[in-house]
XYZ file of C-alpha atoms in Angstrom:
260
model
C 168.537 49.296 -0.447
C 169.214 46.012 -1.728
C 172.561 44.456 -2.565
C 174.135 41.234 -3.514
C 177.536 39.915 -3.017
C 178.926 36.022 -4.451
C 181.826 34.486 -2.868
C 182.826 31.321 -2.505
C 179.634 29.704 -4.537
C 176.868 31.597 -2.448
C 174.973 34.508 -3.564
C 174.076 37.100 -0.470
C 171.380 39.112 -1.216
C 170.280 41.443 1.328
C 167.551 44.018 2.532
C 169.386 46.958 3.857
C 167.047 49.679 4.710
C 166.795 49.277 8.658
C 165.547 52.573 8.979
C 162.220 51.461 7.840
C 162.325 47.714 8.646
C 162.832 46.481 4.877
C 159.822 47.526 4.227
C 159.896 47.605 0.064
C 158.318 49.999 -1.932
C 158.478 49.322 -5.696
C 161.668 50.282 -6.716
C 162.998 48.050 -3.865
C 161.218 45.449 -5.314
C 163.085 46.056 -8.526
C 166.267 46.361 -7.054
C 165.365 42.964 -5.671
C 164.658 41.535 -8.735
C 167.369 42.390 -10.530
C 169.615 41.234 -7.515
C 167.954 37.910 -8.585
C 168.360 38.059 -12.260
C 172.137 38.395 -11.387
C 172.482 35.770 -9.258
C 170.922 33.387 -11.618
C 172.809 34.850 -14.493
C 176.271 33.751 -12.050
C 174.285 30.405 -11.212
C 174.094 29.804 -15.260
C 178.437 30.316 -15.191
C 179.020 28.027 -12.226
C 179.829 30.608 -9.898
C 176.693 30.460 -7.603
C 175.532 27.164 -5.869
C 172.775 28.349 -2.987
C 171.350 32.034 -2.010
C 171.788 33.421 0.842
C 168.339 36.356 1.540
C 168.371 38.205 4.662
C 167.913 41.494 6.219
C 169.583 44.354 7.921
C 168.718 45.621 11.136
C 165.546 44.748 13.396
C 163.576 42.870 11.193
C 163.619 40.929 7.899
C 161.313 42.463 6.089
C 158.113 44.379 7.781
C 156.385 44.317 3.990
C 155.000 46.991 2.062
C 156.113 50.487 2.259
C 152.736 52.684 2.265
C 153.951 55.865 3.853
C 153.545 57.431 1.010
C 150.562 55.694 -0.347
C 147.305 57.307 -1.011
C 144.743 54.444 -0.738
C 142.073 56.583 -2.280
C 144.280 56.024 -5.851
C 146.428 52.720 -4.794
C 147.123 50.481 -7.665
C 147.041 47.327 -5.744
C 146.503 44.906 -8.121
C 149.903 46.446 -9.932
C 151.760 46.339 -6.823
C 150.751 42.618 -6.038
C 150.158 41.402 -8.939
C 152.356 43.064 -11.218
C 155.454 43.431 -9.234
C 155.432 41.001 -5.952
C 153.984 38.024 -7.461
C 155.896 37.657 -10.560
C 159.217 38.850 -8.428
C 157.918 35.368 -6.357
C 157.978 33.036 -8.911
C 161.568 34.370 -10.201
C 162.672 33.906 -6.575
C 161.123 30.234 -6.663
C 162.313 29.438 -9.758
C 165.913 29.943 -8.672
C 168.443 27.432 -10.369
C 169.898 26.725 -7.032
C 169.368 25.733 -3.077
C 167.804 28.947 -1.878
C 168.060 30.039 2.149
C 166.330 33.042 3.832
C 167.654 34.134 7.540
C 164.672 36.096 9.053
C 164.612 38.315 12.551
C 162.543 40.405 13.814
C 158.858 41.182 12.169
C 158.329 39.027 8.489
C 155.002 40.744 7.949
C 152.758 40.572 4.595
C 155.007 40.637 1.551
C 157.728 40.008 3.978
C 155.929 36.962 4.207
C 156.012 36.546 0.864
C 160.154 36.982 0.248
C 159.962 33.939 2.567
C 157.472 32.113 0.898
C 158.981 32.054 -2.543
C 162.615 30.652 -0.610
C 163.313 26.868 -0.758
C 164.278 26.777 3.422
C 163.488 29.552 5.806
C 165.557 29.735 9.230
C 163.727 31.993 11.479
C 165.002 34.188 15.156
C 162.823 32.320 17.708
C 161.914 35.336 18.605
C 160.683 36.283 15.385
C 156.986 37.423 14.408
C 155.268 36.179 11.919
C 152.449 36.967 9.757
C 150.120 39.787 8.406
C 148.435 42.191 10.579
C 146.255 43.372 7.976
C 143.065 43.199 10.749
C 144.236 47.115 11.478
C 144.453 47.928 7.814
C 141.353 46.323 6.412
C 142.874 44.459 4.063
C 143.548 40.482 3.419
C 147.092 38.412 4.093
C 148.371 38.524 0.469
C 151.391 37.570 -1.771
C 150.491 33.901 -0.679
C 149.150 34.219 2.942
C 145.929 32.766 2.574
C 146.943 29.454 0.569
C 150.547 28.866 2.947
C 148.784 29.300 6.301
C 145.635 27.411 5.358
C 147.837 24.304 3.717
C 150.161 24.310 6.670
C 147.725 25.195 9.809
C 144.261 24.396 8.579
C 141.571 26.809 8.293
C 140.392 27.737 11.714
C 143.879 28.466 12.328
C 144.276 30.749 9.312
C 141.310 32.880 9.861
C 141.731 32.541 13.799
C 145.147 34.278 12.477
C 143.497 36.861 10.142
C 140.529 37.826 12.405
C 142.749 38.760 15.585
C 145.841 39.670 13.865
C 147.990 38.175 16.078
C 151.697 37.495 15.077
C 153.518 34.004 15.463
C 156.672 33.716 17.269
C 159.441 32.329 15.094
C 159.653 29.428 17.379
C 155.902 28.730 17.438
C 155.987 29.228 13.216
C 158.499 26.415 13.296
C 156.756 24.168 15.845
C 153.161 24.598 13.644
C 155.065 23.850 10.369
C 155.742 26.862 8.678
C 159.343 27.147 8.204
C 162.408 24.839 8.671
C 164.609 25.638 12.084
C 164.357 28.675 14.713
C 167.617 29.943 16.422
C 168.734 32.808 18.868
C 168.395 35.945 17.268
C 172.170 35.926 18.451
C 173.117 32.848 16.610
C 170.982 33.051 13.406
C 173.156 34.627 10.771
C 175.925 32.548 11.692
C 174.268 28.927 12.151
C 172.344 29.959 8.406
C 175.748 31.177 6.244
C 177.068 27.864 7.858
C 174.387 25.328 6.318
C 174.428 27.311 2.773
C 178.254 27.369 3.016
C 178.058 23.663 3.047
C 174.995 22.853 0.454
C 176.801 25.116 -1.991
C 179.646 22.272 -1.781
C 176.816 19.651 -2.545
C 175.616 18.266 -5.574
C 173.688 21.471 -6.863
C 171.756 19.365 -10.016
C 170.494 17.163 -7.747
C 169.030 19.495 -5.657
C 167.863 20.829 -8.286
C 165.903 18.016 -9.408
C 164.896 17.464 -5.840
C 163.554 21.654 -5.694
C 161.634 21.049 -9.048
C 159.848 17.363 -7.639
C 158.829 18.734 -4.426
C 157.432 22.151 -6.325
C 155.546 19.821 -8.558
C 153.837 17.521 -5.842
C 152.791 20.847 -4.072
C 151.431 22.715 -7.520
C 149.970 19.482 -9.557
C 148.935 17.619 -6.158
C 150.578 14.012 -7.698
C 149.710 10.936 -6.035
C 152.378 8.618 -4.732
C 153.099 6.785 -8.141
C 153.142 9.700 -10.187
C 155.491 11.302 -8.027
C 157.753 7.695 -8.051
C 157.267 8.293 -12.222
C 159.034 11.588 -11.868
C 161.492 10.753 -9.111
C 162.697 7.856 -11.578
C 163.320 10.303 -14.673
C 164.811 12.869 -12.648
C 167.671 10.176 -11.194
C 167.915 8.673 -15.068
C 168.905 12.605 -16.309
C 170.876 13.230 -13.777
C 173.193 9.866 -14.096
C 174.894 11.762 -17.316
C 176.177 14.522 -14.703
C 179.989 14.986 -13.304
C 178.502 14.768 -9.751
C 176.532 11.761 -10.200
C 179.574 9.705 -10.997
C 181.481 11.481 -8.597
C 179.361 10.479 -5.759
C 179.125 6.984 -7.154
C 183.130 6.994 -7.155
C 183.621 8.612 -3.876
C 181.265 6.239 -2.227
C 183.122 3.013 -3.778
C 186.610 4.730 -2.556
C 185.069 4.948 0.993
C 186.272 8.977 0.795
C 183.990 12.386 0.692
C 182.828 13.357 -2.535
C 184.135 16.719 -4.092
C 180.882 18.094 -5.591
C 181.650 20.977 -9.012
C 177.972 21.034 -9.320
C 177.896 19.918 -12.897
């Protein structure tokens, strides 16, 4: 179900089971993991700059596979918490510009995959969300602390109560993810942008990824953020691309990023 292919600097990792909308089911999830463990282990050689997720098919990801689930013996708290949320952080934690191209329904831990990506480019006519109102269950791997810190909290539960999808476009107006495109055009317009950050400066995006993951996580105040900002541009002035880009920019010509 899941596969992963590197060329030119960017890792490809993608859903494939359009049968059943990417929904994942454990071993999916470990495929996906491992998919992830490989990439970074190609990120730690040089050979992977930025990650490409998407999905097959209709939809990104329509979350958890429970057809055959029995909820009168579900583990839940394994599923979520021992195999979605730590698969999450390992996702964030990525040692490079991460990208997600989503279509179709990005329900529940479909919500998640995106959740744990750096930038998300959504169809406009995507849906978004968890519509867990049917299932009598919450929004999880995330749900409740995204939607509340990007749309309030009347939003949220207006969200939860009614169970009522967001558009890709409307996700993207209220804050939620980066860019909507035509269905038609997303792929494309996404492998282009990742394409060209894999060129970039991957350390310092790097440093930029870790920053903006603190601010969110340890809530720092303007001067403490500064604080970190300033060590972050002091270790990075010992790297190839920082004199690079220092060079390039005194020669008046593009700089020619290795990502060291």
């Amino acid at each position: 179900m899941i596969s992963l292919t590197i060329e030119g600097g960017v890792a490809e990792v993608v859903l494939d089971a359009p049968g059943k909308l990417n929904a994942v089911d454990p071993a999916a999830l470990a495929e996906l993991s491992q998919a992830y463990d490989d990439a970074a282990a190609a990120a730690s050689r040089g050979e992977v700059r930025a990650l490409l997720l998407r999905g097959v098919g209709r939809a990104f990801c329509a979350g958890r596979d429970i057809s055959g689930v029995d909820p009168a013996d579900d583990d839940v708290l394994g599923y979520l918490g021992g195999l979605v949320t730590p698969l999450m952080r390992k996702m964030a934690a990525f040692p490079a510009p991460t990208f997600a191209a989503a279509q179709g329904a990005s329900l529940g831990v479909g919500l998640g995959l995106l959740l744990a990506t750096d930038v998300v480019y959504v169809a406009d006519n995507a849906k978004i969300g968890s519509p867990f109102a049917n299932l009598g269950a919450t929004l999880d791997s995330g749900g409740h602390w995204y939607f509340t810190e990007r749309l309030g909290m009347h939003r949220t539960l207006d969200l939860v109560y009614t169970g009522e999808l967001m558009s890709g476009d409307e996700a993207v107006r209220a804050g939620l993810f980066s860019r909507s495109f035509p269905a038609d055009e997303l792929l494309e317009r996404t492998r282009s942008v990742v394409t060209r950050v894999a060129l970039g400066a991957t350390g310092a995006f790097v440093a930029s990824k870790e920053l903006v993951a603190q601010i969110r996580d340890r809530r720092l105040g303007l001067w403490e953020s500064m604080d970190a900002e300033n060590k972050a541009q002091a270790a990075l002035c010992d790297s190839d691309d920082y004199r690079e880009g220092f060079k390039a920019f005194q020669e008046k010509r593009k700089p020619v990023f290795s990502g060291k």
